[in-house]
Short mmCIF file of C-alpha atoms in Angstrom, two decimals:
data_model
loop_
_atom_site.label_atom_id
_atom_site.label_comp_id
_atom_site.label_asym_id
_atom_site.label_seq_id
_atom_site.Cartn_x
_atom_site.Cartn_y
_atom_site.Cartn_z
CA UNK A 1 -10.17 0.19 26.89
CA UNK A 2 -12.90 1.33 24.97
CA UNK A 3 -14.71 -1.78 22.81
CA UNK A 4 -17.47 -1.64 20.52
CA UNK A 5 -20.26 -3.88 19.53
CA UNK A 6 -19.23 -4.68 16.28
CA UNK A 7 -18.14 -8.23 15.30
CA UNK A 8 -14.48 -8.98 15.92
CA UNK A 9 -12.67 -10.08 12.40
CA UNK A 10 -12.45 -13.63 13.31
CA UNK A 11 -10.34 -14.41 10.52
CA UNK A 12 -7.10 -12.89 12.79
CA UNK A 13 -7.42 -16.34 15.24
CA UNK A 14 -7.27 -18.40 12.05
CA UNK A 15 -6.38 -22.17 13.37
CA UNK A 16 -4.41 -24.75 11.96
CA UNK A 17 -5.26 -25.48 8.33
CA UNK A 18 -6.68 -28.84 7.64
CA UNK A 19 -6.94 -31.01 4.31
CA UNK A 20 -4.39 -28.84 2.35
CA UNK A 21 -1.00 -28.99 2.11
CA UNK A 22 -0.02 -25.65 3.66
CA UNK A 23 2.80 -25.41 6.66
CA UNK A 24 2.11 -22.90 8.88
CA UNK A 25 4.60 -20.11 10.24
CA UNK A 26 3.70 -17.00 11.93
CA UNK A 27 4.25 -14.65 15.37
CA UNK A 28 1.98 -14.82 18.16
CA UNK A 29 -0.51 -12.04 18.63
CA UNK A 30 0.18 -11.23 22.59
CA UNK A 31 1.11 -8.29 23.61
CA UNK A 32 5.01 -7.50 24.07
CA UNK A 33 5.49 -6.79 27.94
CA UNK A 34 7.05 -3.54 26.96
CA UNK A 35 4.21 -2.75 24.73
CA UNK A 36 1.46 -2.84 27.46
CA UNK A 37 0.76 0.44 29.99
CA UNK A 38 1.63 -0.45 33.46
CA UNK A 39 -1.90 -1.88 35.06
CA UNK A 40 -3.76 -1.79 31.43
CA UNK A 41 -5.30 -4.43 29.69
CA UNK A 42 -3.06 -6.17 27.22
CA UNK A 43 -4.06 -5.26 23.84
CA UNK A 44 -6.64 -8.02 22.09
CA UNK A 45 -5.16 -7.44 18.88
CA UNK A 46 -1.02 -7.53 19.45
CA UNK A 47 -1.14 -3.66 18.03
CA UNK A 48 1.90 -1.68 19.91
CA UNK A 49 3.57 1.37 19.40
CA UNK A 50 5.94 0.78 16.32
CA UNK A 51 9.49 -0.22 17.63
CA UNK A 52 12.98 0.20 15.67
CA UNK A 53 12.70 -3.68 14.81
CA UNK A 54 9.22 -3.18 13.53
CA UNK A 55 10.75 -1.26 10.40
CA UNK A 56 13.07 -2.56 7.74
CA UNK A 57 16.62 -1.85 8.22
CA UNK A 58 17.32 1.95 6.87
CA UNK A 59 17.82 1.47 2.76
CA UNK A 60 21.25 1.95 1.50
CA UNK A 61 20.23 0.83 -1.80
CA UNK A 62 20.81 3.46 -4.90
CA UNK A 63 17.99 4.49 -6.81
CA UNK A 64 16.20 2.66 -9.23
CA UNK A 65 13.53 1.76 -11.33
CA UNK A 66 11.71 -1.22 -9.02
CA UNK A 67 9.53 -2.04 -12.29
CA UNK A 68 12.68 -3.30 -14.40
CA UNK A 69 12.96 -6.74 -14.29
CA UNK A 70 14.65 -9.21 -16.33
CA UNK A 71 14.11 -10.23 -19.96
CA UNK A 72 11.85 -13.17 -20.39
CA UNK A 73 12.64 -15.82 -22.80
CA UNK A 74 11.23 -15.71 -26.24
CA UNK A 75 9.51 -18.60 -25.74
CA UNK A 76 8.55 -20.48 -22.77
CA UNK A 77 9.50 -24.46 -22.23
CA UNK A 78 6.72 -26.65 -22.75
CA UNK A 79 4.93 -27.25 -19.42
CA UNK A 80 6.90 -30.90 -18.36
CA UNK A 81 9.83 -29.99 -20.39
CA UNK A 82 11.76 -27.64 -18.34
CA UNK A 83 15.47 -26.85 -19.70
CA UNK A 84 18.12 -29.28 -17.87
CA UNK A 85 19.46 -28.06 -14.93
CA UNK A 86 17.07 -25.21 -14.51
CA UNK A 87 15.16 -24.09 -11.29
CA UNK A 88 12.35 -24.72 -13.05
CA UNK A 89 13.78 -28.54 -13.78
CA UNK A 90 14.50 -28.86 -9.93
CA UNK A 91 11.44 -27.88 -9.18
CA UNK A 92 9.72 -30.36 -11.50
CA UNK A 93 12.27 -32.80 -10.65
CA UNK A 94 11.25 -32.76 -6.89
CA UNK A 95 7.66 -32.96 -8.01
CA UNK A 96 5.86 -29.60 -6.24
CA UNK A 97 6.46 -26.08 -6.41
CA UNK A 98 6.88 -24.73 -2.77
CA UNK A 99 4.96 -20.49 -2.45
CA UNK A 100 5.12 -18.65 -0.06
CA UNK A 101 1.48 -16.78 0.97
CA UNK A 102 -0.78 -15.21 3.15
CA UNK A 103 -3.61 -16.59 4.93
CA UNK A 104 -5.22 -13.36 6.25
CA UNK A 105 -5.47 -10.98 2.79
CA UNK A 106 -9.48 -10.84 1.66
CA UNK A 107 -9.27 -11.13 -2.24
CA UNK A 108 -5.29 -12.40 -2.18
CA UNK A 109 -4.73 -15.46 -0.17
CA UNK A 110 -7.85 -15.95 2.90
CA UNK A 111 -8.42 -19.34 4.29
CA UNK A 112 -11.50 -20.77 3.93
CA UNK A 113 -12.16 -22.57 6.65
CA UNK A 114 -15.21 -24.08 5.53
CA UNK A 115 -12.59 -25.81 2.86
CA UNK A 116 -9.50 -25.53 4.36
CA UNK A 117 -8.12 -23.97 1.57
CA UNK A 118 -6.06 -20.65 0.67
CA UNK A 119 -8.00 -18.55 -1.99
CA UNK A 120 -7.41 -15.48 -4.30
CA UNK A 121 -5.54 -13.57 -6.54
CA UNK A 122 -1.90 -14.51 -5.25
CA UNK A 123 -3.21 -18.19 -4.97
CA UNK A 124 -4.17 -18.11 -8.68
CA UNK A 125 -0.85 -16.43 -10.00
CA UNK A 126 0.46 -19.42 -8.13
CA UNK A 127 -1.49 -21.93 -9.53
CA UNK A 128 -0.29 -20.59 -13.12
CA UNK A 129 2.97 -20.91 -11.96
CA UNK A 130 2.93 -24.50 -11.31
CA UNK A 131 0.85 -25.16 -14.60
CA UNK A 132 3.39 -23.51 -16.06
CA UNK A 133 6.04 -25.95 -14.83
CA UNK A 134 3.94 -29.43 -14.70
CA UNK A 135 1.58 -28.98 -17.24
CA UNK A 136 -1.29 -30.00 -14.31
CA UNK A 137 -3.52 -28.12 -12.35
CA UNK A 138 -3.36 -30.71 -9.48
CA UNK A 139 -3.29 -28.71 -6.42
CA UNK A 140 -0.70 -31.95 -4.91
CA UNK A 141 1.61 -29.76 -7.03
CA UNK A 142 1.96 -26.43 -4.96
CA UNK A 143 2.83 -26.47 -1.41
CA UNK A 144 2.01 -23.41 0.16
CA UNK A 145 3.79 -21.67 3.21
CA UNK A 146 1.69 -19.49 5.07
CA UNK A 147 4.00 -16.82 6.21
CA UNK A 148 3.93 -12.97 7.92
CA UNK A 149 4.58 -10.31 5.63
CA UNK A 150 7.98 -9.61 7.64
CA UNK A 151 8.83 -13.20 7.10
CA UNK A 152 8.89 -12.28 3.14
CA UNK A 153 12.73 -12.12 2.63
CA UNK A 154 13.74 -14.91 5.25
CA UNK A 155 12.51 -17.26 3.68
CA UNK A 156 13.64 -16.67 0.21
CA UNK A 157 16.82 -16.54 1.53
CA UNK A 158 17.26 -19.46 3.88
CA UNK A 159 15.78 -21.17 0.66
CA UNK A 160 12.59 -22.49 2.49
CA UNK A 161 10.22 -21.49 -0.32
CA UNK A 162 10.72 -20.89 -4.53
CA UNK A 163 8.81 -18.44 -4.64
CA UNK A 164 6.93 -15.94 -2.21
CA UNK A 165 3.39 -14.30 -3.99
CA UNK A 166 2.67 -12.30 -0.99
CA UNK A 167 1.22 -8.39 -2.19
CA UNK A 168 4.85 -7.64 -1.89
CA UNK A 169 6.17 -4.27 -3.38
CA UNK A 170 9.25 -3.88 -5.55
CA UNK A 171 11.24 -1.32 -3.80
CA UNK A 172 15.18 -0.67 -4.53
CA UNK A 173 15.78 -1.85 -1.18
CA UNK A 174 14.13 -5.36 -1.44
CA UNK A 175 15.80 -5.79 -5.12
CA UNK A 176 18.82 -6.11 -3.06
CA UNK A 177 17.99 -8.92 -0.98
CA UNK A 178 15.62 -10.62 -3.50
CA UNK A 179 14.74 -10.61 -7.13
CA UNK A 180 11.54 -9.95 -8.50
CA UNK A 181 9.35 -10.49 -11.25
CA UNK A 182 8.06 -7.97 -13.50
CA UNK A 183 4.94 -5.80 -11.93
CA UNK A 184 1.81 -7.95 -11.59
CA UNK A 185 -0.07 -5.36 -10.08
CA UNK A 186 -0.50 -2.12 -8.87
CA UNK A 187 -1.57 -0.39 -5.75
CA UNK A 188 -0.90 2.69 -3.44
CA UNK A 189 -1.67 3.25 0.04
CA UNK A 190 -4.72 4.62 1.72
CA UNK A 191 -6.26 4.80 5.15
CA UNK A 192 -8.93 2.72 6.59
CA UNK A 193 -11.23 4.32 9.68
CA UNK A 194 -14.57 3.54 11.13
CA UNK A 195 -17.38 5.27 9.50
CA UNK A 196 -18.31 7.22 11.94
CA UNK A 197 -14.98 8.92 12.74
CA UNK A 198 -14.92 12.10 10.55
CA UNK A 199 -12.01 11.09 8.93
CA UNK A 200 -11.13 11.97 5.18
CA UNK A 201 -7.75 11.37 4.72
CA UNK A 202 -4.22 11.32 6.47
CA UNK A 203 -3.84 14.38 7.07
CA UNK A 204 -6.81 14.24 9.69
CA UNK A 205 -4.96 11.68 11.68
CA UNK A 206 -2.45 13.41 12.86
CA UNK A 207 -0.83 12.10 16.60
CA UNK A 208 -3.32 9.75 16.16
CA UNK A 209 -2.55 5.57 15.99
CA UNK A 210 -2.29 4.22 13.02
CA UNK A 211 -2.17 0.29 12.70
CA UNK A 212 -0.08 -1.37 9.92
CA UNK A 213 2.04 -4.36 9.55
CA UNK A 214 5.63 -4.96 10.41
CA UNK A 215 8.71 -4.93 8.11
CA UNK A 216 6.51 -3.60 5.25
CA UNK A 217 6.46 -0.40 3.22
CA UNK A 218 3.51 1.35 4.06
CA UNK A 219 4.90 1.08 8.54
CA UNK A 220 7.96 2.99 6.45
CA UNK A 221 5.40 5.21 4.57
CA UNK A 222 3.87 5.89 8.08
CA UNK A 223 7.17 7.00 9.40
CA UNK A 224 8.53 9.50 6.92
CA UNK A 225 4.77 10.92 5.98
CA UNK A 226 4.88 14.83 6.96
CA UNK A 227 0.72 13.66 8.68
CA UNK A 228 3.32 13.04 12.01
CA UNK A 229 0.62 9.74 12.62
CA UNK A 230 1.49 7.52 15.50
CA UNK A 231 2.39 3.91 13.36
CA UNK A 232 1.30 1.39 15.37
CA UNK A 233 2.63 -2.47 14.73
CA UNK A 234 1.03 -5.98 14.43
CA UNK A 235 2.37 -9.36 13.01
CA UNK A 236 -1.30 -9.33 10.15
CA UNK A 237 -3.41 -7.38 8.41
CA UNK A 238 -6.46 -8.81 10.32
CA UNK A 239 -5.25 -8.01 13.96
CA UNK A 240 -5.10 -4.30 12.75
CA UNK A 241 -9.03 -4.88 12.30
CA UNK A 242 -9.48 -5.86 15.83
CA UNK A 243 -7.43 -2.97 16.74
CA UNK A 244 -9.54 -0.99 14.97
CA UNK A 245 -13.11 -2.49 15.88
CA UNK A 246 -11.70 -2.32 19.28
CA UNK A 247 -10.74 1.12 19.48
CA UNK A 248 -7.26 0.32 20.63
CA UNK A 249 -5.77 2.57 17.49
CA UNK A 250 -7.96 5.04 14.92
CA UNK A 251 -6.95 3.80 11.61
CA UNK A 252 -5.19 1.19 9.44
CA UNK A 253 -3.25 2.34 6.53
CA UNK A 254 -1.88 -0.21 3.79
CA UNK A 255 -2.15 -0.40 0.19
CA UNK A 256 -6.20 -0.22 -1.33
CA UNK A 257 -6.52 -3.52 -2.07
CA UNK A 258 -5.70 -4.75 1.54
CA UNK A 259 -7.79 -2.02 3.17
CA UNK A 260 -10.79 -2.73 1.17
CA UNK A 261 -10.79 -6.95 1.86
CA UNK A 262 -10.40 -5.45 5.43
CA UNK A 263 -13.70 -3.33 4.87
CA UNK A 264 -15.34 -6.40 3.44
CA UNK A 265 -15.21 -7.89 6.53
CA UNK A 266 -16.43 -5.02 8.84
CA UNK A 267 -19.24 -2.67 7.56
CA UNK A 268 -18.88 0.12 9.93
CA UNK A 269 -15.27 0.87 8.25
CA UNK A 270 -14.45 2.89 5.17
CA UNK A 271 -11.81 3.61 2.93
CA UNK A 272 -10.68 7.54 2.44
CA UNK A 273 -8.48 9.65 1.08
CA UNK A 274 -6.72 9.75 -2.47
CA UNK A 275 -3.48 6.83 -2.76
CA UNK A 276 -0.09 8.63 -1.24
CA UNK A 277 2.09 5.99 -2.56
CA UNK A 278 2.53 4.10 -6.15
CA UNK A 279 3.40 0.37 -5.19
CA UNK A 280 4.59 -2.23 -7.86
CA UNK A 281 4.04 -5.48 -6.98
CA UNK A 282 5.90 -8.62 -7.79
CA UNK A 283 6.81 -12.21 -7.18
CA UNK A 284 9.93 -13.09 -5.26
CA UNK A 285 12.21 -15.38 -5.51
CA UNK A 286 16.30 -16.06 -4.13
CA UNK A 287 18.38 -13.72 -5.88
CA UNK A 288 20.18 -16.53 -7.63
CA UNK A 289 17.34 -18.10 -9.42
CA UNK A 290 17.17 -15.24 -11.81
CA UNK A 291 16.02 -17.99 -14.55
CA UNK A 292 12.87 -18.82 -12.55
CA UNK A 293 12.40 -14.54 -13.00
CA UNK A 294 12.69 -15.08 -16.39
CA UNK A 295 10.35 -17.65 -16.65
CA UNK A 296 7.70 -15.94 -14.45
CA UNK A 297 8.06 -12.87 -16.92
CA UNK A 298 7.44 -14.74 -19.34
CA UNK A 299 4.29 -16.53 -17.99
CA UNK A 300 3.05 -13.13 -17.10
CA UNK A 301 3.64 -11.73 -20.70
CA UNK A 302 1.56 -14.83 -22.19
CA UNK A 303 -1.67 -14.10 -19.48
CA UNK A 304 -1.46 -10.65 -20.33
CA UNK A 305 -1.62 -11.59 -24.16
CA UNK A 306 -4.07 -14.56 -23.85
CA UNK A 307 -6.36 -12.46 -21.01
CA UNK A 308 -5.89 -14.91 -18.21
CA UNK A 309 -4.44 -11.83 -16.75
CA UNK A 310 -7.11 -9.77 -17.03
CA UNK A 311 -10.00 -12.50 -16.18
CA UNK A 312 -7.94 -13.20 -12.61
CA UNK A 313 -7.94 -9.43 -11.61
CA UNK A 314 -11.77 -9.27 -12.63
CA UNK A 315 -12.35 -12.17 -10.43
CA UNK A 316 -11.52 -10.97 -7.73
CA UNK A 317 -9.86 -7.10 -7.73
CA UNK A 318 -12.33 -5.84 -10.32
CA UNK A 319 -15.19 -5.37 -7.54
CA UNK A 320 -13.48 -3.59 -4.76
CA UNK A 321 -10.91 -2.39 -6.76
CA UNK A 322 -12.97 -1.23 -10.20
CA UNK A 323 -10.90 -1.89 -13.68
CA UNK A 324 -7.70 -2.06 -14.21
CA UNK A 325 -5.49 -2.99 -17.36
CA UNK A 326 -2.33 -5.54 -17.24
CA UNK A 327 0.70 -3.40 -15.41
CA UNK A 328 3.08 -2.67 -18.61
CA UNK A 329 6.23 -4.38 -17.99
CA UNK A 330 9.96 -3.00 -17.85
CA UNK A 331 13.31 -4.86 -18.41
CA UNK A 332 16.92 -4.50 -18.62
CA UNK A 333 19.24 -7.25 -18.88
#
């Protein structure tokens, strides 16, 4: 196996959070036994040659336009004052709004481990969320869920969580398992290599490994992209870092935003290559709380208007990412 000097992303052996109330879910990062070469080392990372349960089920879904979302209310409820027998009244009712997050995504939801708490952009839209509801910013009011990305539907639907703010993009296929907000942000997917490898773009990687994470649309991306790249599979966005820093695969390809909290982390990696995808991104919730969509439209038309929007991305997108306007909404229904 051929290793490097470089520091190893520590953040991918993230323990158990402390002195926050977060519950922790998540898949091992061993090595499959079917995954490893006969007398090889088992992979540090957990990276293995993408599987047929590594992708999402094929789509069957007709097209569509994965920005349109539903109508928000004119006016949102007072904060406290949620209409009778809402979501939003459960949720205040039971006294915390349950989200579920990430733990490993530099600028969206990272533990801090000098804190023990969850930090970024997701974490703030979910912060606004519960303001929104209790009128508070009292962090006893959120309870977050830290979650894989391929755990994203599972647990909207087995009702574990309200709410999942997880970098997860609105695709036709998703709107028919969950329903999502309006587009809080944008993104499209790029590649991720060492600095030293020569690499420009996707095209340069062909039959080479190429480390994303399960169940999400960029392993799909990998698939179906004319490059003919080798997708490699791992349960976080950090353990394709140790792949990479480890030279068990040659790139990581994801959305910019991911790959560039990734580079943060290791300065002997680089981002290349112009975006190959356009990726709407949007809260998600059970399909049957399409009033708590409404509401979260809603909320995201006020920050938009009021610039809350715009101050969150600058705090922590407008660096890596360089400006960006509110994504314009679209609705039907």
């Amino acid at each position: 196996m051929h290793r490097r000097s470089r520091r190893i992303a520590t953040t991918a052996f993230a323990v158990v959070l402390a002195a926050t109330p977060v519950a922790c879910s998540g898949g091992s990062s061993r090595v499959p036994a079917d995954a490893a070469t006969p007398g090889a080392e088992p992979l540090i990372s957990g990276a293995h040659p993408a599987r047929p349960e590594d992708y999402p089920k094929p789509s069957v879904a007709p097209p569509c336009d994965p920005r349109e979302s539903l109508t928000p209310p004119a006016t949102l409820p007072a904060p406290g004052r949620m209409p009778a027998g809402s979501t939003m009244d459960a949720i205040h009712r039971r006294g915390h709004l349950i989200v579920g997050v990430d733990q490993n995504t530099r600028f969206f939801g990272e533990l801090d481990r000098r804190t023990g708490l969850i930090k970024g952009f997701d974490i703030e839209m979910a912060k606004a969320l519960a303001r929104a509801i209790f009128g508070d910013t009292d962090d006893a009011r959120i309870r977050y869920k830290v979650i894989t990305q391929a755990q994203r539907p599972e647990v909207l639907r087995s009702g574990e969580v309200d709410v999942v703010i997880d970098t997860m993009t609105i695709t036709c296929e998703r709107r028919r398992e969950v329903a999502f907000s309006s587009d809080y942000y944008t993104d499209g997917q790029r590649v991720l290599v060492r600095t030293d490898s020569g690499v420009e773009g996707l095209p340069d990687l062909r039959g080479k490994r190429v480390c994303t994470v399960r169940g999400t649309t960029s392993i799909v991306f990998l698939r179906d992209d004319p490059a003919g790249v080798l997708p490699y599979a791992v349960e976080n966005w950090t353990d394709c870092l140790v792949a990479l820093q480890q030279g068990e695969v040659d790139a990581v390809s994801t959305t910019s935003a991911l790959l560039r909290g990734l580079q943060a982390q290791d300065s002997d990696t680089k981002v290349v290559g112009p975006a190959f995808s356009d990726e709407p991104h949007g809260m998600a919730f059970p399909l049957p709380h399409q009033d708590f969509v409404r509401f979260a439209n809603g909320l995201l038309e006020r920050m938009k208007r009021d610039g809350s929007w715009q101050r969150l991305y600058d705090t922590w997108l407008g660096g890596p990412l360089g400006p960006q306007p509110p994504p314009r909404a679209s609705y039907a229904g």
